[in-house]
Tab-separated table of C-alpha atoms in Angstrom:
chain	number	residue	atom	x	y	z
A	8	MET	CA	19.694	10.828	-4.637
A	9	SER	CA	21.048	10.432	-8.206
A	10	ASP	CA	23.076	7.208	-7.293
A	11	GLN	CA	19.980	5.662	-5.595
A	12	THR	CA	17.092	3.543	-7.273
A	13	ARG	CA	13.761	4.905	-5.757
A	14	VAL	CA	10.450	3.239	-6.359
A	15	LEU	CA	7.075	4.222	-5.128
A	16	LEU	CA	4.689	1.083	-4.965
A	17	TRP	CA	1.070	2.228	-5.224
A	18	THR	CA	-1.837	0.032	-4.470
A	19	VAL	CA	-5.079	-0.651	-2.752
A	20	PRO	CA	-5.707	-2.677	0.232
A	21	ARG	CA	-5.704	-6.517	0.132
A	22	THR	CA	-3.305	-6.901	-2.767
A	23	CYS	CA	-0.613	-8.761	-0.874
A	24	SER	CA	1.453	-5.556	-1.133
A	25	THR	CA	2.806	-5.757	2.414
A	26	ILE	CA	4.026	-9.357	1.659
A	27	LEU	CA	5.584	-7.926	-1.519
A	28	LEU	CA	7.511	-5.476	0.665
A	29	LYS	CA	8.638	-8.087	2.825
A	30	SER	CA	10.121	-9.853	-0.291
A	31	LEU	CA	11.688	-6.630	-1.466
A	32	SER	CA	13.491	-6.155	1.959
A	33	ASN	CA	15.897	-8.924	0.774
A	34	ILE	CA	17.515	-6.259	-1.814
A	35	PRO	CA	20.908	-5.645	-0.251
A	36	GLU	CA	21.422	-1.907	1.058
A	37	SER	CA	17.550	-1.220	0.755
A	38	GLN	CA	15.185	0.920	2.875
A	39	MET	CA	11.531	0.199	2.899
A	40	ILE	CA	9.128	2.795	3.730
A	41	CYS	CA	5.455	1.693	4.662
A	42	GLU	CA	2.368	3.565	4.173
A	43	ILE	CA	3.291	7.172	5.598
A	44	PHE	CA	0.660	8.756	3.242
A	45	SER	CA	-1.833	6.520	5.134
A	46	SER	CA	-0.283	7.647	8.524
A	47	ALA	CA	-0.960	11.347	7.294
A	48	ILE	CA	-4.635	10.811	6.429
A	49	MET	CA	-5.543	8.598	9.518
A	50	PHE	CA	-3.320	9.874	12.447
A	51	GLY	CA	-1.320	12.951	11.439
A	52	PRO	CA	-1.893	16.603	11.936
A	53	ASP	CA	-3.762	16.786	8.414
A	54	ARG	CA	-5.928	13.660	9.209
A	55	ALA	CA	-9.252	13.483	7.775
A	56	ILE	CA	-11.106	13.665	11.020
A	57	PRO	CA	-9.508	16.325	13.035
A	58	THR	CA	-11.528	15.434	15.992
A	59	TYR	CA	-10.200	11.916	16.220
A	60	ILE	CA	-7.128	11.715	18.674
A	61	PRO	CA	-5.127	8.766	17.587
A	62	THR	CA	-3.717	6.639	20.565
A	63	GLU	CA	-0.575	5.042	19.445
A	64	PRO	CA	2.120	2.762	21.257
A	65	ILE	CA	5.546	4.361	21.924
A	66	TYR	CA	8.349	2.492	20.404
A	67	GLU	CA	11.808	3.039	21.609
A	68	GLY	CA	14.950	4.293	19.527
A	69	ILE	CA	13.024	6.976	17.510
A	70	GLU	CA	15.426	9.761	16.662
A	71	LEU	CA	14.786	12.908	14.469
A	72	ASP	CA	17.636	14.829	12.521
A	73	GLY	CA	18.096	18.606	12.500
A	74	ASN	CA	15.447	18.860	9.850
A	75	GLY	CA	12.828	17.073	11.661
A	76	LEU	CA	13.327	13.961	9.542
A	77	LEU	CA	13.635	10.467	10.859
A	78	LYS	CA	16.910	8.648	11.478
A	79	LEU	CA	16.886	5.142	10.104
A	80	PRO	CA	15.367	2.883	10.622
A	81	GLY	CA	12.391	5.044	12.113
A	82	SER	CA	10.282	2.001	12.890
A	83	GLY	CA	7.285	3.135	15.150
A	84	PHE	CA	7.444	6.766	14.912
A	85	MET	CA	4.587	8.866	16.381
A	86	SER	CA	2.387	10.121	13.634
A	87	SER	CA	1.886	13.624	15.486
A	88	ILE	CA	4.877	14.487	12.989
A	89	CYS	CA	3.316	12.967	9.951
A	90	SER	CA	1.827	16.009	7.880
A	91	PHE	CA	1.648	15.660	4.169
A	92	GLU	CA	4.431	18.269	3.737
A	93	TRP	CA	6.600	16.185	6.088
A	94	VAL	CA	5.726	12.972	4.108
A	95	LYS	CA	6.977	14.483	0.746
A	96	ARG	CA	10.269	15.546	2.572
A	97	GLN	CA	10.826	12.195	4.261
A	98	LEU	CA	10.495	10.299	1.116
A	99	GLU	CA	12.811	12.768	-0.716
A	100	ALA	CA	15.517	12.420	2.158
A	101	ASP	CA	19.007	11.385	1.347
A	102	TYR	CA	18.948	7.976	3.031
A	103	GLN	CA	22.764	7.693	3.273
A	104	GLY	CA	24.239	4.195	2.789
A	105	LYS	CA	21.254	2.914	1.054
A	106	LYS	CA	21.237	2.025	-2.819
A	107	VAL	CA	17.467	1.218	-3.095
A	108	ILE	CA	14.600	2.986	-1.680
A	109	ILE	CA	11.127	1.560	-1.839
A	110	ALA	CA	7.871	3.065	-0.553
A	111	LYS	CA	4.590	1.156	-0.314
A	112	GLU	CA	1.528	3.456	-0.368
A	113	PHE	CA	-2.244	3.068	-0.701
A	114	ALA	CA	-3.225	5.478	-3.686
A	115	ASN	CA	-6.793	5.746	-2.033
A	116	ASN	CA	-5.034	7.548	0.929
A	117	VAL	CA	-3.356	10.448	-1.219
A	118	ASN	CA	-6.659	12.107	-0.965
A	119	GLY	CA	-6.020	14.483	-3.738
A	120	ARG	CA	-2.751	15.783	-2.408
A	121	TYR	CA	-0.716	15.344	-5.518
A	122	ASP	CA	1.580	18.047	-4.199
A	123	ALA	CA	3.004	15.578	-1.733
A	124	ILE	CA	4.201	13.156	-4.161
A	125	PRO	CA	7.911	13.076	-4.232
A	126	LYS	CA	10.253	13.678	-7.052
A	127	GLY	CA	12.870	11.106	-8.077
A	128	TYR	CA	10.817	7.983	-7.971
A	129	ARG	CA	9.896	5.261	-10.429
A	130	HIS	CA	6.146	4.327	-9.905
A	131	VAL	CA	4.684	0.926	-9.898
A	132	PHE	CA	0.986	0.170	-9.435
A	133	LEU	CA	0.003	-3.086	-8.081
A	134	ILE	CA	-3.727	-4.059	-8.740
A	135	ARG	CA	-5.856	-6.921	-7.981
A	136	ASN	CA	-9.345	-8.171	-9.107
A	137	PRO	CA	-12.044	-6.438	-7.163
A	138	TYR	CA	-13.930	-9.514	-6.515
A	139	LYS	CA	-10.851	-10.512	-4.245
A	140	VAL	CA	-10.248	-7.061	-2.863
A	141	PHE	CA	-13.391	-5.832	-1.476
A	142	PRO	CA	-14.686	-8.681	0.658
A	143	SER	CA	-11.452	-8.879	2.520
A	144	TRP	CA	-11.163	-5.152	2.571
A	145	LYS	CA	-14.436	-4.672	4.362
A	146	LYS	CA	-13.479	-7.215	6.837
A	147	MET	CA	-10.269	-5.205	7.469
A	148	LEU	CA	-12.074	-1.735	7.782
A	149	LEU	CA	-14.621	-3.211	10.340
A	150	GLU	CA	-11.678	-4.629	12.315
A	151	PHE	CA	-9.953	-1.330	12.320
A	152	PHE	CA	-12.893	1.128	12.700
A	153	GLY	CA	-15.647	-1.128	13.950
A	154	ARG	CA	-15.885	0.080	17.640
A	155	LYS	CA	-16.010	3.653	16.271
A	156	LEU	CA	-18.885	3.238	14.092
A	157	THR	CA	-22.721	2.911	14.365
A	158	PRO	CA	-24.470	0.059	12.852
A	159	GLU	CA	-25.728	2.153	10.006
A	160	ASP	CA	-22.076	2.993	9.222
A	161	HIS	CA	-21.174	-0.672	8.679
A	162	ILE	CA	-22.440	-0.507	5.109
A	163	PHE	CA	-19.159	-0.643	3.263
A	164	ASP	CA	-19.654	2.087	0.413
A	165	ARG	CA	-21.601	4.185	3.012
A	166	LEU	CA	-18.774	4.800	5.235
A	167	PRO	CA	-18.259	8.497	6.433
A	168	LYS	CA	-16.146	9.736	3.578
A	169	GLU	CA	-13.432	11.028	6.039
A	170	LEU	CA	-12.898	7.332	7.011
A	171	SER	CA	-12.764	5.723	3.722
A	172	HIS	CA	-14.306	5.566	0.234
A	173	PRO	CA	-13.558	2.199	-1.112
A	174	GLU	CA	-16.178	2.359	-3.746
A	175	ASP	CA	-13.944	5.111	-5.528
A	176	ALA	CA	-10.650	3.372	-4.930
A	177	TYR	CA	-9.913	2.126	-8.480
A	178	LYS	CA	-11.074	5.345	-9.965
A	179	GLU	CA	-8.588	7.098	-7.676
A	180	VAL	CA	-5.657	4.761	-8.849
A	181	THR	CA	-6.698	5.516	-12.642
A	182	GLU	CA	-6.486	9.262	-11.635
A	183	LEU	CA	-3.225	8.934	-9.884
A	184	LEU	CA	-1.623	7.030	-12.782
A	185	GLN	CA	-2.819	9.637	-15.176
A	186	HIS	CA	-1.335	12.516	-13.045
A	187	ILE	CA	2.001	10.646	-12.633
A	188	LYS	CA	2.256	10.329	-16.461
A	189	GLU	CA	1.099	13.966	-17.311
A	190	SER	CA	3.085	15.794	-14.721
A	191	ASN	CA	6.370	13.824	-15.745
A	192	LEU	CA	6.952	12.224	-12.539
A	193	ASP	CA	7.138	8.926	-14.383
A	194	THR	CA	6.527	8.869	-18.254
A	195	ASP	CA	6.661	4.922	-18.081
A	196	PRO	CA	4.848	3.646	-14.910
A	197	ILE	CA	4.481	-0.126	-14.483
A	198	ILE	CA	1.271	-1.893	-13.665
A	199	ILE	CA	1.365	-5.407	-12.126
A	200	ASP	CA	-1.496	-7.565	-10.921
A	201	SER	CA	-1.016	-9.449	-7.562
A	202	ASP	CA	-2.641	-12.734	-9.115
A	203	ASP	CA	0.220	-12.721	-11.650
A	204	LEU	CA	2.778	-12.052	-8.895
A	205	LEU	CA	1.364	-15.096	-6.936
A	206	GLN	CA	1.452	-17.259	-9.869
A	207	ASN	CA	4.842	-16.563	-11.371
A	208	PRO	CA	6.738	-14.459	-8.715
A	209	LYS	CA	10.217	-15.083	-10.422
A	210	GLU	CA	9.383	-14.096	-13.779
A	211	LEU	CA	7.385	-11.041	-12.583
A	212	LEU	CA	9.973	-9.658	-9.999
A	213	SER	CA	12.571	-10.314	-12.391
A	214	ALA	CA	10.863	-8.082	-15.165
A	215	VAL	CA	9.907	-5.361	-12.733
A	216	CYS	CA	13.471	-5.107	-11.299
A	217	SER	CA	14.831	-4.964	-14.871
A	218	ARG	CA	12.398	-2.184	-15.740
A	219	VAL	CA	13.444	-0.040	-12.647
A	220	GLY	CA	16.975	-0.819	-12.325
A	221	ILE	CA	17.192	-3.033	-9.414
A	222	PRO	CA	19.299	-6.172	-9.663
A	223	TYR	CA	17.099	-9.346	-9.260
A	224	SER	CA	18.136	-12.434	-7.226
A	225	ASP	CA	16.100	-15.435	-6.066
A	226	SER	CA	16.479	-14.246	-2.623
A	227	LEU	CA	13.366	-12.178	-3.238
A	228	LEU	CA	11.269	-15.389	-3.479
A	229	SER	CA	11.608	-16.397	0.347
A	230	TRP	CA	11.759	-14.936	3.583
A	231	GLU	CA	11.441	-15.669	7.338
A	232	ALA	CA	8.220	-15.666	8.993
A	233	GLY	CA	7.474	-13.273	11.515
A	234	LEU	CA	7.810	-9.660	12.330
A	235	SER	CA	11.578	-9.053	12.802
A	236	ILE	CA	11.722	-7.306	9.228
A	237	ILE	CA	9.492	-4.440	10.100
A	238	ASN	CA	11.826	-3.186	12.684
A	239	GLN	CA	13.984	-2.091	9.988
A	240	TRP	CA	11.022	-0.366	7.861
A	241	LEU	CA	10.253	3.294	8.315
A	242	MET	CA	6.778	3.166	9.470
A	243	SER	CA	4.435	4.815	12.035
A	244	SER	CA	3.460	3.485	15.374
A	245	GLY	CA	-0.165	3.268	14.335
A	246	ILE	CA	0.593	1.165	11.040
A	247	LYS	CA	3.333	-0.872	12.889
A	248	VAL	CA	0.968	-2.069	15.793
A	249	ASN	CA	-1.718	-2.801	13.328
A	250	THR	CA	0.644	-5.006	11.265
A	251	GLU	CA	1.872	-6.638	14.469
A	252	LYS	CA	-1.590	-7.568	15.973
A	253	SER	CA	-4.394	-7.447	13.300
A	254	ASP	CA	-6.282	-10.416	12.275
A	255	THR	CA	-6.101	-9.354	8.633
A	256	THR	CA	-2.323	-9.229	8.536
A	257	LYS	CA	-1.924	-12.929	9.800
A	258	ASN	CA	-0.707	-14.052	6.376
A	259	PHE	CA	1.954	-11.441	6.308
A	260	ARG	CA	3.192	-12.700	9.648
A	261	ASN	CA	2.988	-16.264	8.758
A	262	THR	CA	4.089	-16.810	5.248
A	263	THR	CA	7.730	-17.550	4.042
A	264	CYS	CA	6.948	-17.256	0.253
A	265	PHE	CA	4.534	-16.128	-2.510
A	266	GLU	CA	1.750	-18.829	-2.275
A	267	LYS	CA	-0.408	-19.591	-5.450
A	268	PRO	CA	-3.912	-18.990	-4.639
A	269	VAL	CA	-6.439	-21.894	-4.254
A	270	HIS	CA	-8.968	-22.046	-7.072
A	271	GLU	CA	-7.271	-18.888	-8.542
A	272	SER	CA	-9.194	-19.205	-11.794
A	273	GLU	CA	-12.589	-19.160	-10.105
A	274	ILE	CA	-14.291	-15.999	-9.711
A	275	PRO	CA	-17.277	-15.957	-7.190
A	276	ASP	CA	-20.790	-15.201	-8.185
A	277	LEU	CA	-21.405	-11.409	-7.587
A	278	ALA	CA	-24.876	-12.374	-6.222
A	279	ASN	CA	-23.043	-14.159	-3.294
A	280	PHE	CA	-21.831	-11.024	-1.820
A	281	PRO	CA	-23.694	-8.496	0.239
A	282	PRO	CA	-25.070	-5.640	-1.568
A	283	ASP	CA	-22.580	-2.999	-0.428
A	284	VAL	CA	-19.638	-5.195	-1.636
A	285	GLN	CA	-21.454	-5.908	-4.907
A	286	ARG	CA	-21.789	-2.089	-5.711
A	287	CYS	CA	-18.078	-1.565	-4.910
A	288	ILE	CA	-17.127	-4.475	-7.293
A	289	GLU	CA	-19.407	-3.182	-10.120
A	290	ASN	CA	-18.150	0.389	-9.624
A	291	SER	CA	-14.424	-0.723	-9.835
A	292	MET	CA	-14.566	-3.273	-12.449
A	293	PRO	CA	-14.374	-0.988	-15.563
A	294	TYR	CA	-11.312	0.877	-14.213
A	295	TYR	CA	-9.637	-2.232	-13.157
A	296	LEU	CA	-10.091	-3.904	-16.516
A	297	LYS	CA	-8.662	-0.993	-18.241
A	298	LEU	CA	-5.570	-1.284	-15.670
A	299	PHE	CA	-5.428	-4.919	-16.307
A	300	GLU	CA	-5.055	-4.513	-20.005
A	301	GLN	CA	-2.129	-2.130	-19.512
A	302	ARG	CA	-0.289	-4.492	-16.918
A	303	LEU	CA	3.246	-5.875	-17.378
A	304	LYS	CA	2.944	-9.445	-18.740
A	305	CYS	CA	5.561	-12.292	-18.433
């Protein structure tokens, strides 16, 4: 592990984080790991709803070594192996032949299991203005869980806690950041904002790479459209099929570069959102603004 650079990218949904992972896949001799904490909390043996039996498609070519860890690339593994204990061991695995390991995870899916956070990683936090996050996040959750919910459960910040607690997401990001500092997992974690990334990808990626010890090249600024790259990512079957088919991952599938947002300086009027989304934004803004002030500026 000592000759490898390892980075854990923490985020919340709807921050362009999977597009960023696609960009970083152009780093030579690298391995991307996608949302195995999410797999543990949603689908694995430690899942938040024990009575929920996930149905996942079976992908061919998945192999385990003698320690029960995945042989690479491990794209489409069954979540039945994905306990939090296994997540930690998988993230700390050797990954022979790889010089850079990058794992992308949702901070709100750690679910307090700080004991599962791996050692040996630099930590980067990707944030985004809650005004832009929560309307899209609600759409994503309703697409994913909609048929499992009663009409009363469709209120975004009143979802069953076992499913999601979006109203607490930025608080959980803040607490995770503090834990990583105080436990010396990384005394100098980096915060970046997705709007900065979309506006100035070359400058921001170059700065982040310099901070974590990854060589930067302009190859990170563009990529092929489509899904072929995820066949090289370590990710569960449940996460993979969602990435392949979900309406909310359409931009990931279609984009070939970082695209500047239209009307990026315009923040919508809070009153234009439904009350549940308004509450999530209001709860999150104080945490977001403190994180935003600490972000890496270029």
